[in-house]
Amino acid sequence: MNGQVVNKVSTRGRSRRRSRLSGIAVIMLALVAVGSLYTAVAAPSSAQESEPANQSMKVQEGRDLFLSGCSTCHGLNLAGGAGGPSLIGVGASSVIFQVESGRMPLAAGVQQAPRKDVRYTTEQIDALAAYIDSNGGGPSLPSGSLTDGDLQLGGALFRTNCASCHNFAGSGGALTYGKYAPELEQASARVIYTAMQSGPESMPRYGDNQLTVEEKKAITRYVRYITEAEDVGGAGLGRYGPLTEGLVAWVVGVVALVALTLWIGARA
Amino acid sequence: MTTPPHQPEPGSIRDRLSSPRPTDQASGPGDSRTSDVPESSFQNGDSAGDLAAHGRGHKQIHAAMAPEPVGLDRHAMLSDRDAKAAERKVASLFLLALLGVIGFVVTFFAVEQEFGKPWNTWFTPLLGTFMALALGGIGAGAVLWAKLLMVDEEAVQDRHDFGSSAEERAATSKALKQGLADTGLPRRKLLRNSLLLGAGSLALLPLPFVGFLGRFQNKERELATTGWEKGARLIRQNGTPVKLGDIQVGGVESVFPDVEEGTLRADSPALLIRMRPEELQLAGDKQEWAYQGHVVYSSICTHLGCPVKLYEQQTHNLFCPCHQSTFKADQGAKVIFGPAARPLPQLAISVDDEGYFIAEGDFSEPVGPSYWERG
Amino acid sequence: MSVLEKGADTTAGWFDDRLGGAGYIRKSLNKVFPDHWSFMLGEIALYSFIILLLTGTYLSFFYTPSLTEVVYDGSYIPLKGVTMSQAYESTLNISFDVRGGLIMRQIHHWAALLFMAAIVVHLARVFFTGAFRKPRELNWVIGTLLLVMGIVEGFAGYSLPDDLLSGTGARIANGIALSIPVIGSWAAFLVFGGEYPGTAILDRLYALHIFVVPLLILGLITFHMLMVWYQKHTQFAGPGRTEHNVVGSRLFPGYAAKAGGFFFLVFAVLAALGGLAQINPVWLYGPYNPSQVSAGSQPDWYVGFLDGSTRLMPPWEISGFGYTVPLSVLIPTVVLPGVLFTLLGLYPWIEARISKDKGYHNLLDRPRDKPVRTAIGAMTITFYVVLMIAGGNDVIASVFHLSINTMTWVLRIGLFVLPPVVYFLTKRACLSLQRSDQELIHHGIETGTIRRLPNGEFVEETVPLPEVYQVGMTGVEAEPLDAGPETPAPVGPGYEQPQLAQAPDRDGFFSSRRKREKVPVESDAPALEQTGSRKV
């Protein structure tokens, strides 16, 4: 799985060790999906309609989605309300992060919004983002692939800025008083990138003057790379470090060896 | 011969292996052990002297000189067919080892381990599997061989007693004292004292070597100071300076002093945090050390020195991943949880003419773990 | 005579002509070892150590203990072009570019974890069966030293790859050294050759890891085993087993085949782990950098209890007169292990003093027969396990989404509440197990057959427990095996009669609650001859 980075939306299954074949299959699927979307959405409009008109359609669609799905908490005019913060000025990337990782819509009052299944399609999310962004802008996604950054630079930046909370392999970690830095395997490239931009919940915000677009792309690529890379030394044991290793030493190693002593010690 | 004894199920190989020889069948299964054991016991002292010390009979000395086969000879008890089956079992395990070795060698040379090569993630797991087969085949075969085909015995051996006799001790003690007296050491005071002095001083000989292991010049100054100095810019890991406005509210940056080897020094890493100025509640003159909501703390934990870099932008908690000390970044990094006893030292900063952050000097107190001379 | 036998005879004869020793060898071949599965736990540690030496030697051919900076140009793409120490580079090369290097590294690391685990399990066996009692106190002390040496050796090895995790560990070690009153800063500067991190530490740890400490461990293991050989192994009570004999199988061939086979089985388990379970993926940690850290940074499991004690410690620090004593470091990382290992090493004398038992013991106790000792052991294990859990509290909190602060408080309280509770429960459990043994001896085995007596009473028939099954149960001693002349009591300074039969009734304090007593089988029904009965 060298270097290949799958940029897809839905939460992936837990298995890290997908076969090469399924990786290729996912890419094929993604290509087919992107292709058909392009023909379905972009092709008819590109000829006749101008870009602004397209954009305003998108904003309109996003507004409809917002009113039906989000306004109960965030208020009809985005100003916030029952339980939801104001969304004026948060920008597109915040929307993409929250909705594309399934955190929004929020299920119930929780201390930290958990990652859930995504409720909207990518186009719907983009429409929502366009609508929110049109009411006071904030950071938004850059153009181009998010995962063509410098892998080695991404690694160095990841260890400096991210590993202290998300662990060395993006397996997540504990924060204070029940909060946690989530594991990153299930985060899509868009989610990773927008998280850095928008600084959701406990996470610090990394503006473009602090981590440039290229640097953020590098980090995004590195995270996707290591979370998708198969482990070379056998089962990865969750990549939590020495704790799971010690657990395996006792639960597998010691138990197996004591069982062997019982077998040897038992008289035939 | 089991501990605890069990009643074997009739008919199985195990039964035939563990039940007494046909000649012993007079006694019932329950007490066959007690009657069987003396016949099959094997008395063997470690040495004649050992046996003499026990005061045991000469019968055992003979036993020691000419051990007789004891226990249950499985060959005598196994039917030809069962013995063949047992042998086949063991042999197949040994052959499994051969298979494992073949697989190991093939894997070793046919599969490439180098990162990125096709099948490279299979290399180590395959190697381990074949290795386990090879070693496990030999191991399990040997154990099964012993269990199925070798003598199952209950041999008995006497133990030593470790205390020597009183006479022996007295004689040894006397010999030691005599030898000491022969050296003249107890009488010749000059000899004794000079030896004590000379040999005792030998213990000092290695000390300079040990002392040379450490470089103690400026020890306390090194502990108390870091690479930060007045006017040093705050630079990132990659050497670029941090400008006012680079960090957004709710942002955090690892910063280092722009001095020689500044990013490599272990005592200098610091954390630049930006929050809304009104959120910062610093005591007294420490308010001056911050700059428009930007505050810099040493990221070396005051507990055991791990880098404290987990910053929660909503609660302003700084959290150490090693032992969970939690500091309040908006309140002078005071400790609110965990084993750290002191706040993270704060660095006084300002902005130079070009808009870059600079340090106003070194930390006002030693960074990192506490130590005796810290005061 | 086959060719093989003839050749062996000739060779052996050649050596015997020059060195002698045929008699000694024959006697050694006939040496008897008691058979019990739990006597093989120490072998796991021994075999793991041999495997550590084998794999470690291979690794040492490719590892460079140097902090010199190089630019990585190996096959692991995400680190290509990254500046790192030579130590880390060589570890990456072992993992990716030395054929079979990764499995060697992984077997080595798993063997280290299991070496320590086997020592702990073996220690528990020796403790709970009382195998440390006179005359084996010295070997207990050697075992304790081996445990400590193992921790030191493991820590040194953990630090060698110079990855982000090992560097964090070294930094904590520096902080611990600094915390020692008066000499702390001197000690830290001595160890690191100056201010942390310095340039010397890796060379020093390497010398310690591959030469000094292994040599000490090897020496101690040799001594440990010579003592077992010389003093002969302890055994559980059983038919024909007394304080004065060893009952089991002879070294050759049965015991040797099993022990030799077990070595290969241990190696096989470690090979399977080394191939199938990834351990210490240094390439994911990245090179060490003093300003970086990973969430969930942890020591290997055998240091985990110290990490846990440090995490649970409140923020205590004393300063005054210009000096500082950082108690929140000193107590959990220096005082606690010092006290724990000292108590552990001295335990044989502590118990002998309290129980006033100065006798020789070659027969092992069943844990239930020594309720207080067993309870002390269970209590200590509970204490240790709470500390271990605390050592992993961040990962546990992260995986199960718990509050780390709540967890810390629960563990802080648990550390002091749970051990006494476990002590009490274990002691009660031992006593009731003793009671059920006595029940069995007194009343016999239930048969399920109900009989009605002439007076109308219903009784269940019971069969007396055969004598052989009773041996080893509380207070029941085996008869000597040999039918020869009665052995006079061995005499010698310091020798006392075995304690088992005459242990004073001390209400369960290090000894069984009941004195040896043979109670006649209860028999209400004269009609039942060999069988007893119990009221329904």
mmCIF file of N, CA, C and O in Angstrom, chain B residues 252-310:
data_model
loop_
_atom_site.group_PDB
_atom_site.id
_atom_site.type_symbol
_atom_site.label_atom_id
_atom_site.label_comp_id
_atom_site.label_asym_id
_atom_site.label_seq_id
_atom_site.Cartn_x
_atom_site.Cartn_y
_atom_site.Cartn_z
ATOM 1 N N VAL B 252 -1.280 26.984 18.846
ATOM 2 C CA VAL B 252 -0.145 26.677 19.707
ATOM 3 C C VAL B 252 1.016 26.319 18.806
ATOM 4 O O VAL B 252 0.832 25.732 17.739
ATOM 5 N N GLU B 253 2.218 26.716 19.193
ATOM 6 C CA GLU B 253 3.388 26.423 18.365
ATOM 7 C C GLU B 253 4.570 26.042 19.256
ATOM 8 O O GLU B 253 4.786 26.658 20.303
ATOM 9 N N SER B 254 5.292 25.002 18.840
ATOM 10 C CA SER B 254 6.531 24.648 19.549
ATOM 11 C C SER B 254 7.615 25.607 19.110
ATOM 12 O O SER B 254 7.873 25.724 17.919
ATOM 13 N N VAL B 255 8.219 26.308 20.040
ATOM 14 C CA VAL B 255 9.229 27.290 19.668
ATOM 15 C C VAL B 255 10.559 27.001 20.362
ATOM 16 O O VAL B 255 10.609 26.366 21.421
ATOM 17 N N PHE B 256 11.621 27.486 19.719
ATOM 18 C CA PHE B 256 12.981 27.268 20.190
ATOM 19 C C PHE B 256 13.722 28.584 20.105
ATOM 20 O O PHE B 256 13.337 29.464 19.336
ATOM 21 N N PRO B 257 14.800 28.734 20.868
ATOM 22 C CA PRO B 257 15.557 29.993 20.785
ATOM 23 C C PRO B 257 16.391 30.007 19.512
ATOM 24 O O PRO B 257 16.954 28.986 19.108
ATOM 25 N N ASP B 258 16.486 31.171 18.879
ATOM 26 C CA ASP B 258 17.288 31.284 17.674
ATOM 27 C C ASP B 258 18.741 31.491 18.066
ATOM 28 O O ASP B 258 19.308 32.561 17.876
ATOM 29 N N VAL B 259 19.322 30.467 18.669
ATOM 30 C CA VAL B 259 20.743 30.511 19.034
ATOM 31 C C VAL B 259 21.358 29.250 18.422
ATOM 32 O O VAL B 259 20.663 28.417 17.851
ATOM 33 N N GLU B 260 22.666 29.131 18.550
ATOM 34 C CA GLU B 260 23.331 27.975 17.973
ATOM 35 C C GLU B 260 22.773 26.688 18.582
ATOM 36 O O GLU B 260 22.659 26.559 19.801
ATOM 37 N N GLU B 261 22.413 25.739 17.746
ATOM 38 C CA GLU B 261 21.843 24.469 18.174
ATOM 39 C C GLU B 261 20.585 24.659 18.999
ATOM 40 O O GLU B 261 20.230 23.810 19.810
ATOM 41 N N GLY B 262 19.898 25.786 18.774
ATOM 42 C CA GLY B 262 18.733 26.092 19.603
ATOM 43 C C GLY B 262 17.637 25.046 19.533
ATOM 44 O O GLY B 262 16.996 24.755 20.526
ATOM 45 N N THR B 263 17.443 24.475 18.331
ATOM 46 C CA THR B 263 16.359 23.502 18.212
ATOM 47 C C THR B 263 16.778 22.124 18.702
ATOM 48 O O THR B 263 15.959 21.225 18.786
ATOM 49 N N LEU B 264 18.064 21.946 18.985
ATOM 50 C CA LEU B 264 18.526 20.628 19.421
ATOM 51 C C LEU B 264 18.658 20.530 20.928
ATOM 52 O O LEU B 264 18.697 19.438 21.490
ATOM 53 N N ARG B 265 18.753 21.710 21.591
ATOM 54 C CA ARG B 265 18.957 21.665 23.051
ATOM 55 C C ARG B 265 17.754 21.050 23.734
ATOM 56 O O ARG B 265 16.612 21.348 23.409
ATOM 57 N N ALA B 266 18.038 20.201 24.730
ATOM 58 C CA ALA B 266 16.951 19.481 25.389
ATOM 59 C C ALA B 266 16.243 20.329 26.429
ATOM 60 O O ALA B 266 15.145 19.998 26.854
ATOM 61 N N ASP B 267 16.862 21.433 26.857
ATOM 62 C CA ASP B 267 16.255 22.217 27.936
ATOM 63 C C ASP B 267 15.485 23.428 27.427
ATOM 64 O O ASP B 267 14.857 24.120 28.199
ATOM 65 N N SER B 268 15.533 23.679 26.131
ATOM 66 C CA SER B 268 14.981 24.928 25.625
ATOM 67 C C SER B 268 13.594 24.872 25.006
ATOM 68 O O SER B 268 12.989 25.924 24.830
ATOM 69 N N PRO B 269 13.091 23.705 24.584
ATOM 70 C CA PRO B 269 11.796 23.726 23.923
ATOM 71 C C PRO B 269 10.739 24.449 24.755
ATOM 72 O O PRO B 269 10.675 24.280 25.969
ATOM 73 N N ALA B 270 9.952 25.271 24.075
ATOM 74 C CA ALA B 270 8.916 26.021 24.770
ATOM 75 C C ALA B 270 7.656 26.000 23.907
ATOM 76 O O ALA B 270 7.683 25.557 22.760
ATOM 77 N N LEU B 271 6.584 26.442 24.505
ATOM 78 C CA LEU B 271 5.303 26.375 23.839
ATOM 79 C C LEU B 271 4.710 27.783 23.785
ATOM 80 O O LEU B 271 4.523 28.419 24.819
ATOM 81 N N LEU B 272 4.471 28.245 22.567
ATOM 82 C CA LEU B 272 3.827 29.546 22.389
ATOM 83 C C LEU B 272 2.339 29.311 22.202
ATOM 84 O O LEU B 272 1.927 28.596 21.293
ATOM 85 N N ILE B 273 1.538 29.895 23.080
ATOM 86 C CA ILE B 273 0.093 29.689 23.036
ATOM 87 C C ILE B 273 -0.563 31.049 22.820
ATOM 88 O O ILE B 273 -0.148 32.039 23.411
ATOM 89 N N ARG B 274 -1.578 31.050 21.962
ATOM 90 C CA ARG B 274 -2.305 32.313 21.823
ATOM 91 C C ARG B 274 -3.751 32.101 22.241
ATOM 92 O O ARG B 274 -4.424 31.173 21.787
ATOM 93 N N MET B 275 -4.197 32.952 23.121
ATOM 94 C CA MET B 275 -5.613 32.959 23.494
ATOM 95 C C MET B 275 -6.090 34.404 23.458
ATOM 96 O O MET B 275 -5.302 35.317 23.205
ATOM 97 N N ARG B 276 -7.387 34.606 23.693
ATOM 98 C CA ARG B 276 -7.853 35.993 23.718
ATOM 99 C C ARG B 276 -7.236 36.675 24.934
ATOM 100 O O ARG B 276 -7.180 36.079 26.025
ATOM 101 N N PRO B 277 -6.723 37.902 24.759
ATOM 102 C CA PRO B 277 -5.995 38.563 25.857
ATOM 103 C C PRO B 277 -6.783 38.563 27.165
ATOM 104 O O PRO B 277 -6.199 38.418 28.243
ATOM 105 N N GLU B 278 -8.115 38.707 27.069
ATOM 106 C CA GLU B 278 -8.886 38.781 28.317
ATOM 107 C C GLU B 278 -8.939 37.431 29.028
ATOM 108 O O GLU B 278 -9.277 37.358 30.209
ATOM 109 N N GLU B 279 -8.605 36.372 28.307
ATOM 110 C CA GLU B 279 -8.625 35.057 28.964
ATOM 111 C C GLU B 279 -7.398 34.848 29.828
ATOM 112 O O GLU B 279 -7.388 33.996 30.717
ATOM 113 N N LEU B 280 -6.340 35.553 29.535
ATOM 114 C CA LEU B 280 -5.083 35.362 30.264
ATOM 115 C C LEU B 280 -5.168 35.980 31.648
ATOM 116 O O LEU B 280 -5.387 37.186 31.777
ATOM 117 N N GLN B 281 -5.028 35.175 32.679
ATOM 118 C CA GLN B 281 -5.036 35.728 34.038
ATOM 119 C C GLN B 281 -3.706 35.418 34.682
ATOM 120 O O GLN B 281 -3.561 34.402 35.346
ATOM 121 N N LEU B 282 -2.711 36.281 34.415
ATOM 122 C CA LEU B 282 -1.386 36.034 34.959
ATOM 123 C C LEU B 282 -1.168 36.921 36.176
ATOM 124 O O LEU B 282 -1.698 38.023 36.255
ATOM 125 N N ALA B 283 -0.354 36.399 37.088
ATOM 126 C CA ALA B 283 -0.137 37.134 38.330
ATOM 127 C C ALA B 283 0.875 38.254 38.112
ATOM 128 O O ALA B 283 1.930 38.049 37.524
ATOM 129 N N GLY B 284 0.545 39.416 38.593
ATOM 130 C CA GLY B 284 1.469 40.548 38.692
ATOM 131 C C GLY B 284 2.248 40.821 37.427
ATOM 132 O O GLY B 284 1.701 40.976 36.333
ATOM 133 N N ASP B 285 3.608 40.824 37.583
ATOM 134 C CA ASP B 285 4.447 41.224 36.461
ATOM 135 C C ASP B 285 4.465 40.168 35.355
ATOM 136 O O ASP B 285 4.929 40.420 34.258
ATOM 137 N N LYS B 286 3.974 38.974 35.660
ATOM 138 C CA LYS B 286 3.968 37.944 34.620
ATOM 139 C C LYS B 286 3.042 38.350 33.472
ATOM 140 O O LYS B 286 3.182 37.860 32.355
ATOM 141 N N GLN B 287 2.105 39.246 33.773
ATOM 142 C CA GLN B 287 1.219 39.755 32.732
ATOM 143 C C GLN B 287 2.050 40.443 31.649
ATOM 144 O O GLN B 287 1.772 40.332 30.466
ATOM 145 N N GLU B 288 3.117 41.107 32.111
ATOM 146 C CA GLU B 288 4.003 41.810 31.179
ATOM 147 C C GLU B 288 4.777 40.836 30.296
ATOM 148 O O GLU B 288 5.230 41.196 29.221
ATOM 149 N N TRP B 289 4.975 39.634 30.795
ATOM 150 C CA TRP B 289 5.786 38.656 30.062
ATOM 151 C C TRP B 289 5.036 38.114 28.858
ATOM 152 O O TRP B 289 5.620 37.504 27.984
ATOM 153 N N ALA B 290 3.722 38.292 28.868
ATOM 154 C CA ALA B 290 2.934 37.832 27.729
ATOM 155 C C ALA B 290 2.827 38.989 26.736
ATOM 156 O O ALA B 290 3.169 40.134 27.044
ATOM 157 N N TYR B 291 2.373 38.686 25.512
ATOM 158 C CA TYR B 291 2.270 39.746 24.516
ATOM 159 C C TYR B 291 0.982 39.576 23.732
ATOM 160 O O TYR B 291 0.843 38.622 22.962
ATOM 161 N N GLN B 292 0.044 40.443 23.951
ATOM 162 C CA GLN B 292 -1.241 40.437 23.233
ATOM 163 C C GLN B 292 -1.861 39.045 23.177
ATOM 164 O O GLN B 292 -2.187 38.534 22.113
ATOM 165 N N GLY B 293 -1.983 38.450 24.331
ATOM 166 C CA GLY B 293 -2.612 37.129 24.384
ATOM 167 C C GLY B 293 -1.685 35.989 24.046
ATOM 168 O O GLY B 293 -2.088 34.830 24.076
ATOM 169 N N HIS B 294 -0.439 36.303 23.663
ATOM 170 C CA HIS B 294 0.543 35.236 23.421
ATOM 171 C C HIS B 294 1.318 34.997 24.705
ATOM 172 O O HIS B 294 1.823 35.937 25.314
ATOM 173 N N VAL B 295 1.426 33.750 25.092
ATOM 174 C CA VAL B 295 2.182 33.434 26.303
ATOM 175 C C VAL B 295 3.076 32.240 26.001
ATOM 176 O O VAL B 295 2.693 31.337 25.236
ATOM 177 N N VAL B 296 4.293 32.264 26.544
ATOM 178 C CA VAL B 296 5.244 31.179 26.282
ATOM 179 C C VAL B 296 5.617 30.502 27.600
ATOM 180 O O VAL B 296 5.995 31.158 28.566
ATOM 181 N N TYR B 297 5.464 29.177 27.624
ATOM 182 C CA TYR B 297 5.901 28.390 28.783
ATOM 183 C C TYR B 297 6.955 27.393 28.334
ATOM 184 O O TYR B 297 6.956 26.948 27.173
ATOM 185 N N SER B 298 7.829 27.039 29.253
ATOM 186 C CA SER B 298 8.755 25.941 28.986
ATOM 187 C C SER B 298 7.917 24.687 28.756
ATOM 188 O O SER B 298 6.963 24.436 29.476
ATOM 189 N N SER B 299 8.252 23.893 27.731
ATOM 190 C CA SER B 299 7.460 22.681 27.559
ATOM 191 C C SER B 299 8.128 21.486 28.235
ATOM 192 O O SER B 299 7.715 20.355 28.024
ATOM 193 N N ILE B 300 9.141 21.743 29.043
ATOM 194 C CA ILE B 300 9.755 20.644 29.789
ATOM 195 C C ILE B 300 9.024 20.513 31.122
ATOM 196 O O ILE B 300 9.046 21.428 31.948
ATOM 197 N N CYS B 301 8.400 19.365 31.331
ATOM 198 C CA CYS B 301 7.571 19.173 32.523
ATOM 199 C C CYS B 301 8.407 19.341 33.791
ATOM 200 O O CYS B 301 9.535 18.852 33.871
ATOM 201 N N THR B 302 7.844 20.047 34.760
ATOM 202 C CA THR B 302 8.565 20.253 36.013
ATOM 203 C C THR B 302 8.577 19.004 36.865
ATOM 204 O O THR B 302 9.155 18.984 37.938
ATOM 205 N N HIS B 303 7.931 17.954 36.383
ATOM 206 C CA HIS B 303 7.900 16.705 37.144
ATOM 207 C C HIS B 303 9.080 15.820 36.739
ATOM 208 O O HIS B 303 10.015 15.633 37.506
ATOM 209 N N LEU B 304 9.053 15.297 35.490
ATOM 210 C CA LEU B 304 10.158 14.440 35.072
ATOM 211 C C LEU B 304 10.714 14.794 33.696
ATOM 212 O O LEU B 304 11.479 14.019 33.122
ATOM 213 N N GLY B 305 10.306 15.930 33.170
ATOM 214 C CA GLY B 305 10.992 16.417 31.976
ATOM 215 C C GLY B 305 10.409 16.030 30.636
ATOM 216 O O GLY B 305 11.009 16.309 29.607
ATOM 217 N N CYS B 306 9.251 15.357 30.608
ATOM 218 C CA CYS B 306 8.637 15.069 29.308
ATOM 219 C C CYS B 306 8.158 16.380 28.684
ATOM 220 O O CYS B 306 7.793 17.305 29.397
ATOM 221 N N PRO B 307 8.136 16.455 27.356
ATOM 222 C CA PRO B 307 7.600 17.662 26.721
ATOM 223 C C PRO B 307 6.084 17.753 26.960
ATOM 224 O O PRO B 307 5.346 16.836 26.630
ATOM 225 N N VAL B 308 5.664 18.858 27.554
ATOM 226 C CA VAL B 308 4.232 19.078 27.778
ATOM 227 C C VAL B 308 3.712 19.842 26.575
ATOM 228 O O VAL B 308 4.014 21.014 26.404
ATOM 229 N N LYS B 309 2.955 19.165 25.712
ATOM 230 C CA LYS B 309 2.530 19.824 24.485
ATOM 231 C C LYS B 309 1.060 19.615 24.183
ATOM 232 O O LYS B 309 0.562 20.064 23.164
ATOM 233 N N LEU B 310 0.359 18.908 25.064
ATOM 234 C CA LEU B 310 -1.053 18.685 24.808
ATOM 235 C C LEU B 310 -1.820 19.891 25.333
ATOM 236 O O LEU B 310 -2.008 20.046 26.535
#
